[in-house]
XYZ file of C-alpha atoms in Angstrom:
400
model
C 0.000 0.000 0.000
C 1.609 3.499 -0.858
C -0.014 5.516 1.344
C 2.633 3.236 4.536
C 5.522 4.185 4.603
C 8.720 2.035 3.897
C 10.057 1.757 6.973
C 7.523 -0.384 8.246
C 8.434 -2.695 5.813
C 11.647 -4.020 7.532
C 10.128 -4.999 10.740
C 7.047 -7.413 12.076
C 4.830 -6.935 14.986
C 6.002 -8.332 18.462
C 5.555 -12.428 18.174
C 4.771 -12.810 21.589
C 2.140 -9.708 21.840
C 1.027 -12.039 18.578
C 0.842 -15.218 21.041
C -0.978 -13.756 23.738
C -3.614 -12.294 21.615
C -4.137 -15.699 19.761
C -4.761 -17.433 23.197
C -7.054 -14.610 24.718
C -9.062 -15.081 20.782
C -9.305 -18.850 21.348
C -10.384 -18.659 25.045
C -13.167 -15.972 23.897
C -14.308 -18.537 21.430
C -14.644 -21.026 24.246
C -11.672 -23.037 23.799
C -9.633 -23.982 26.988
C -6.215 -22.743 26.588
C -2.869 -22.259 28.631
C -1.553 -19.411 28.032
C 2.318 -19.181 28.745
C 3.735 -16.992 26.328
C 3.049 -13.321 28.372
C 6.145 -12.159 29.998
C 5.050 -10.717 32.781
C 4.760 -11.784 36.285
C 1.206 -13.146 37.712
C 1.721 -11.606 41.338
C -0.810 -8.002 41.893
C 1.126 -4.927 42.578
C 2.349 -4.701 45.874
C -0.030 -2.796 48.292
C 2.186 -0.216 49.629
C 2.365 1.541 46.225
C -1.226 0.883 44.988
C -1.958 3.070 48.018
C 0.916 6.129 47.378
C -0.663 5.877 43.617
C -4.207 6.459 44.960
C -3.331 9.442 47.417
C -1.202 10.904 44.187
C -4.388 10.891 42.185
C -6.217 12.237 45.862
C -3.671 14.950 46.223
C -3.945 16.033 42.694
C -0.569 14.595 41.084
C -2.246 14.091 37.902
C -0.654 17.632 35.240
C 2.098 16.772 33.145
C 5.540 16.514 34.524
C 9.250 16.934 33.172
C 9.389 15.400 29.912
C 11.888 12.421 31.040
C 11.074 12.136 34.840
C 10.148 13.694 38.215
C 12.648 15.022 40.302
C 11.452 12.709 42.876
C 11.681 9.463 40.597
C 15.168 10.691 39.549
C 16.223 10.646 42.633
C 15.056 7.471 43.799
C 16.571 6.115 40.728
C 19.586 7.341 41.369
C 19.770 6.371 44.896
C 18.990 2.120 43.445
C 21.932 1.943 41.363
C 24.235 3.088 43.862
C 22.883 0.823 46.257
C 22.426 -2.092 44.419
C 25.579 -1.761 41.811
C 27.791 1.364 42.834
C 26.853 3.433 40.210
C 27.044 7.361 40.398
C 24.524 8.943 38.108
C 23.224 12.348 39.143
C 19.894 13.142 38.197
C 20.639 14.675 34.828
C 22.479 11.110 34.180
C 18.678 10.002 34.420
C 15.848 9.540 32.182
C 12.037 7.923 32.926
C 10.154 6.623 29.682
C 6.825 4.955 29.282
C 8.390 1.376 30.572
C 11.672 0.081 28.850
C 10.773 -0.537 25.786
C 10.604 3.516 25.183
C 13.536 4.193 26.867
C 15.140 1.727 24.243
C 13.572 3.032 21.338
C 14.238 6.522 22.607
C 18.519 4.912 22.605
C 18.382 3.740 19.305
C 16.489 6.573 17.513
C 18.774 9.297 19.573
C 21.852 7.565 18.074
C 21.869 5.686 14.784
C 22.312 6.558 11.790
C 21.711 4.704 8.285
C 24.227 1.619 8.548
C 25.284 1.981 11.924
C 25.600 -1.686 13.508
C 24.214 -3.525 16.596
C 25.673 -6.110 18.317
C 22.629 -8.591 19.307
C 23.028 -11.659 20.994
C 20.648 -14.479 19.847
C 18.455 -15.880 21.802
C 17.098 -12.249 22.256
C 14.262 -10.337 23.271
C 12.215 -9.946 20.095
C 12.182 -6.018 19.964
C 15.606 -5.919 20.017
C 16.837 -5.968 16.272
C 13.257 -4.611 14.952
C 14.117 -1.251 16.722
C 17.469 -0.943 15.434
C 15.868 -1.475 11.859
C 13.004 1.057 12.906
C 16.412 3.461 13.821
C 18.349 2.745 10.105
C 20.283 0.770 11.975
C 21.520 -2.626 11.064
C 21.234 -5.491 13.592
C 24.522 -7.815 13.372
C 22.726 -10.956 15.162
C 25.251 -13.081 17.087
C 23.994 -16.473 17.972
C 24.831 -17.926 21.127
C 23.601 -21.517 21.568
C 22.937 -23.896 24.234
C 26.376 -25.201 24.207
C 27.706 -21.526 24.841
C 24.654 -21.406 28.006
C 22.667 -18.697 25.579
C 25.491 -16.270 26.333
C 27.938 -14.170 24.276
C 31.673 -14.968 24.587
C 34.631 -12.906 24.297
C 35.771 -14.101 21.504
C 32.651 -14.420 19.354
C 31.705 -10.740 20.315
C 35.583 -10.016 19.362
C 34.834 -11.123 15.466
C 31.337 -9.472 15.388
C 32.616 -6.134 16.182
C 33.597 -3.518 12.731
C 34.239 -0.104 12.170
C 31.129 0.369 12.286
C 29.851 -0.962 15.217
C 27.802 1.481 17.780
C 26.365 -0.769 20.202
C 26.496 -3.905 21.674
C 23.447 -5.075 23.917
C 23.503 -7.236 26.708
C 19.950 -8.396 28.284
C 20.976 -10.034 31.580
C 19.371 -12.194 32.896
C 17.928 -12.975 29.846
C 14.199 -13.097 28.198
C 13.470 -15.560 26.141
C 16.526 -17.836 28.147
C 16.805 -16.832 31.760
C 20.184 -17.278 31.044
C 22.823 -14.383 33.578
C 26.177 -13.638 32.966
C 28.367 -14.036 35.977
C 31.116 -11.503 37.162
C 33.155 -13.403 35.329
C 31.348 -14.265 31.963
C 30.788 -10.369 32.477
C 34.702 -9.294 32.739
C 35.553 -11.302 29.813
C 33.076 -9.132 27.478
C 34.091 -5.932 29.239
C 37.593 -7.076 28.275
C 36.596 -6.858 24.611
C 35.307 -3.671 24.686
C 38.127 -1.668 26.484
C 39.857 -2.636 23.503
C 37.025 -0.823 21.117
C 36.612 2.434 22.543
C 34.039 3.446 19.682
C 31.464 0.538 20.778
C 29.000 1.488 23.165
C 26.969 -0.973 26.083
C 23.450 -0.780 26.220
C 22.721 -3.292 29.102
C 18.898 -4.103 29.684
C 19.184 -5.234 33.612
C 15.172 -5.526 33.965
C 15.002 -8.671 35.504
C 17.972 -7.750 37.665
C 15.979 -8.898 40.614
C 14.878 -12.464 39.369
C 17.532 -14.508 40.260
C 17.528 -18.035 41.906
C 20.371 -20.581 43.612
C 22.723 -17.676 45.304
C 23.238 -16.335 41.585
C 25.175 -12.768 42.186
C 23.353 -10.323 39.444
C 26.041 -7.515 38.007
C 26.096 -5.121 35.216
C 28.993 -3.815 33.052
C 29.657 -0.816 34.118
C 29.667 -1.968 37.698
C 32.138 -4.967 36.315
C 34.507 -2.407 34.907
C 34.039 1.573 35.679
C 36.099 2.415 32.590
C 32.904 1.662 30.453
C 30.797 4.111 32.651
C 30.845 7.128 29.873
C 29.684 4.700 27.065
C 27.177 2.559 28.655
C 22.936 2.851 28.779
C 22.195 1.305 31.985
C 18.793 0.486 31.250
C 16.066 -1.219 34.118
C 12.312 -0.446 35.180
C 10.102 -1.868 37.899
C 7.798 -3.734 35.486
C 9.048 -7.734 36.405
C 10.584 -7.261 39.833
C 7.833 -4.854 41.129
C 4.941 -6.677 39.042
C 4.035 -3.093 37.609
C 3.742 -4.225 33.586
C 1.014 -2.105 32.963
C 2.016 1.088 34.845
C 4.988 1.524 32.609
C 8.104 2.627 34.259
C 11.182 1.989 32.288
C 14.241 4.546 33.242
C 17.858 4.528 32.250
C 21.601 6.027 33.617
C 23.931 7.063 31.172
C 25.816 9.722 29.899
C 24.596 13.713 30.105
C 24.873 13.960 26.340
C 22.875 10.784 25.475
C 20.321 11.334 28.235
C 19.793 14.811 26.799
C 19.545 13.766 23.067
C 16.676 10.788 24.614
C 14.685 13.127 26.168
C 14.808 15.033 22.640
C 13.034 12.250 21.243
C 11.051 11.599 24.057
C 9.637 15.468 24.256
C 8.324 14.686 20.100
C 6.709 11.724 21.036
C 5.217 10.477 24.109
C 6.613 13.581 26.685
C 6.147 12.364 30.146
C 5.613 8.960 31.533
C 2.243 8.688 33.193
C 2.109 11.255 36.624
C 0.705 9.024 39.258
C 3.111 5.727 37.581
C 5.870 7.632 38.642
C 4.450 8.646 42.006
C 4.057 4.803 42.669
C 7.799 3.692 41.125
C 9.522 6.311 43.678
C 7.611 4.203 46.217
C 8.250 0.925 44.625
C 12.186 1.917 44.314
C 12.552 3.627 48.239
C 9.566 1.096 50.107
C 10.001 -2.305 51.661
C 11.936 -4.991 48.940
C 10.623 -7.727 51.489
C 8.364 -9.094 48.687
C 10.652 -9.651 46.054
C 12.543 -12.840 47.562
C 9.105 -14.082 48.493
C 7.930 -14.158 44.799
C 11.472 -15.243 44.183
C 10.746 -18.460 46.372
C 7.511 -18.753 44.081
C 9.637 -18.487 40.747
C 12.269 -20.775 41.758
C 9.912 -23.642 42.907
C 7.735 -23.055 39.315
C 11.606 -22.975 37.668
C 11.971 -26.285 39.196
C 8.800 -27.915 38.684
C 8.497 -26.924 34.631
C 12.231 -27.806 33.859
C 11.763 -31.313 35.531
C 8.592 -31.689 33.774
C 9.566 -31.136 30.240
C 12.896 -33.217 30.657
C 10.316 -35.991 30.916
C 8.783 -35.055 27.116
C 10.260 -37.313 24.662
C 11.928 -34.702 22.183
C 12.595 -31.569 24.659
C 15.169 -30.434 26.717
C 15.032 -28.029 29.254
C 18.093 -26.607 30.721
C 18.186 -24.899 34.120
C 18.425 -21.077 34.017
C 19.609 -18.708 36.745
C 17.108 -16.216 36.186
C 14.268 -14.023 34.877
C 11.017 -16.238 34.507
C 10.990 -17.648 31.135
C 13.053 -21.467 30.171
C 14.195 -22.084 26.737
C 13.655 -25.842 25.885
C 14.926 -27.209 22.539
C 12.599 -29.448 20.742
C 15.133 -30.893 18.232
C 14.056 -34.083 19.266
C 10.233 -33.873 17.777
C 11.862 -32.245 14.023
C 10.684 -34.766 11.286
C 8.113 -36.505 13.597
C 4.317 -36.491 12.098
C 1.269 -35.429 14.496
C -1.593 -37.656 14.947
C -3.476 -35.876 12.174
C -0.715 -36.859 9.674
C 1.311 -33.409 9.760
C 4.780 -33.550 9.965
C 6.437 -30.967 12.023
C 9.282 -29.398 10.060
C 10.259 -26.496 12.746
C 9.672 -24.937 16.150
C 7.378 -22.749 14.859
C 4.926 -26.068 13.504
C 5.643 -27.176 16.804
C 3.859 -24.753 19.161
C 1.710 -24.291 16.535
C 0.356 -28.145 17.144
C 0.396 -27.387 20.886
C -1.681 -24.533 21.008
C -3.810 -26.330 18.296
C -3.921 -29.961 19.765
C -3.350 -29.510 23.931
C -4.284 -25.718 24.220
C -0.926 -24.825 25.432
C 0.063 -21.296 24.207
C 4.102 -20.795 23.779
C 6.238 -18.549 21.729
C 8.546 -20.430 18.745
C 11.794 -19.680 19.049
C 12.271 -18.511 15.920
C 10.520 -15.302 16.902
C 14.000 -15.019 19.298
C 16.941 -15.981 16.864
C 17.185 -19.138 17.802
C 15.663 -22.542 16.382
C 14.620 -24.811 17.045
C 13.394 -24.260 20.683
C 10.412 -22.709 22.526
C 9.767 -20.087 25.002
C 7.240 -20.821 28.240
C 6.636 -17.924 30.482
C 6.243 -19.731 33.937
C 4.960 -16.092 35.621
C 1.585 -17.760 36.123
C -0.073 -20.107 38.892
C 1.372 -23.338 39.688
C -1.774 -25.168 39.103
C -2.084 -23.726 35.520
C 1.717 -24.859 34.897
C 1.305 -28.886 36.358
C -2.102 -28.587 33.988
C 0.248 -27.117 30.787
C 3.063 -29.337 31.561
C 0.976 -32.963 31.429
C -0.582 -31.664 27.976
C 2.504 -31.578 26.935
C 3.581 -34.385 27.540
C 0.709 -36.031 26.272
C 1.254 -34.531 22.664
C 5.052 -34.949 22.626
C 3.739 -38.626 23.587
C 1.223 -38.219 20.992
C 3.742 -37.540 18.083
C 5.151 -40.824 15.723
């Protein structure tokens, strides 16, 4: 159609938003269906900061505020990274965009320029190399497989990196694996990049928080301070704080970039939503009590779902040390034929027959980089994952 215009053309709408609004059509039509491809956690906002949102809205908190953040939510935001990784970023090192994915696009848009190349990990989060395209970027896609843990090395980032490279980003711990870099998987990468001075870190730490078996969570510029004045420390309180649909996504960085972000921002969206904000300062300074209790919750669900599908003939599920999300290959069911005579020829047939056949809803993992495996979201009630699990089973069972 003439009248769109060409950009659009190089991208495709998010596969998981895709997912979850296939399941919610099927379950309107009456069908009974699992749906475990939403990434977002199952618990209700904490009630501490349900009840600073209301008196916000009570005390009349509800005009338009600085384009890219409160002075308040700055300042909170500032005060978590130096608690939780050392970092020093003053509140005009700061910016607050309608939930990361903004604050991302607002990165990307503020910086590249046509041909200007991305360093992106795959498995990855499926916005990831869509944005860059969105941007005139290019996305260099570096796969990482299960061999490797889902996780870049030093030496594989080393050969992906060019004269023209801008950006590198790191998601860890990671959606669609779960997978976390350690210190040390961390220092190695950091390494590599001393050695590039023109390549720049954007690090997406949102699930930060979810991590399980005494895994220690760090970030790059924490890992090595030299990369402080070219790295996008990027996190939000949408999984930890089980605030999805408040969006809250904020970001340290340099004074330059955080200016030319908030640029963008002010032509788009301008502020972030007034009484959100009010309830992420509260969210970011309150009690943190809750967040190793839904840990607990995670980790058991973790267990439960990776034990489970190791018992599917054709899957394998590895163990990851974070987020809420596993990554099972299902090499093992390529080339078998369903029980009405189709022969599944990919991961994306696969989930396909699943959703079709048992009513379980999963994202392909082509939609992430990286066939063939599948991503399940286990951010949803135990009793709804045993339930998801068994079908399953029965139609990896069911396939000849």
């Amino acid at each position: 159609m003439p009248f769109i215009a060409d950009r659009l053309a190089r991208i495709k709408p998010s596969p998981t938003i895709a997912v979850s609004t296939k399941a919610r059509e099927l379950k309107a039509a009456g069908r009974d269906v699992i749906g475990l491809g939403a990434g977002e956690p199952d618990f209700d906002t904490p009630e501490n900061i349900k009840q600073v949102a209301i008196a916000a809205i009570d005390e009349g908190q509800t005009k338009y505020t600085a384009v890219d953040g409160t002075p308040e939510l700055k300042q909170a935001i500032s005060a978590k990274f130096k608690r939780d990784s050392g970092l020093d970023y003053a509140p005009d090192q700061i910016t607050v965009g309608t939930g990361g994915k903004q604050v991302l696009y607002n990165a990307m848009m503020a910086t590249l320029n046509p041909g200007d190349e991305v360093i992106i990990p795959a498995p990855y989060w499926v916005s990831y190399p869509d944005m860059v395209l969105l941007a005139e970027g290019e996305p260099v896609i570096v796969p990482c497989g299960q061999n490797s843990g889902f996780k870049l090395s030093a030496e594989d980032l080393e050969k992906a990196i060019t004269p023209k490279t801008k950006w590198l980003i790191l998601n860890s711990p990671s959606n669609p694996t779960g997978a976390a870099y350690s210190r040390e998987d961390m220092k190695a990468l950091t390494e590599v990049l001393k050695r590039h001075p023109h390549v720049w870190v954007m690090t997406d730490d949102m699930y930060e928080k979810l991590v399980y078996d005494g895994f220690e969570f760090c970030t790059p510029a924490e890992v090595e301070p030299e990369l402080l004045d070219r790295t996008l420390t990027i996190n939000g309180v949408s999984k930890a704080y089980s605030m999805t649909g408040w969006r809250i996504g904020f970001a340290g960085g340099p004074k330059e970039l955080i200016k030319a972000m908030a640029k963008v921002q002010s032509q788009s969206t301008s502020n972030p939503s007034s009484v959100s904000q009010a309830a992420a300062v509260e969210a970011l300074n309150g009690t943190q009590d809750f967040i190793s209790a839904n840990n607990e919750l995670f980790k058991t669900r973790r267990d439960l779902v990776v034990e489970r599908l190791n018992n599917c003939p054709g899957l394998h599920c590895p163990k990851p040390e974070g987020a809420f999300y596993v990554y099972p290959s299902c090499a093992g069911t390529i080339g078998k034929t369903t029980p009405d005579g189709k022969v599944i020829e990919n991961d994306e047939d696969f989930v396909t027959y699943l959703l079709e056949t048992a009513g379980v809803a999963v994202v392909q993992g082509a939609a992430f980089g990286l066939s063939p495996h599948f991503r399940i979201s286990y951010a949803t009630s135990t009793e709804a994952l045993e339930e998801a699990c068994a079908r399953i089973q029965k139609a990896c069972e069911a396939l000849s």
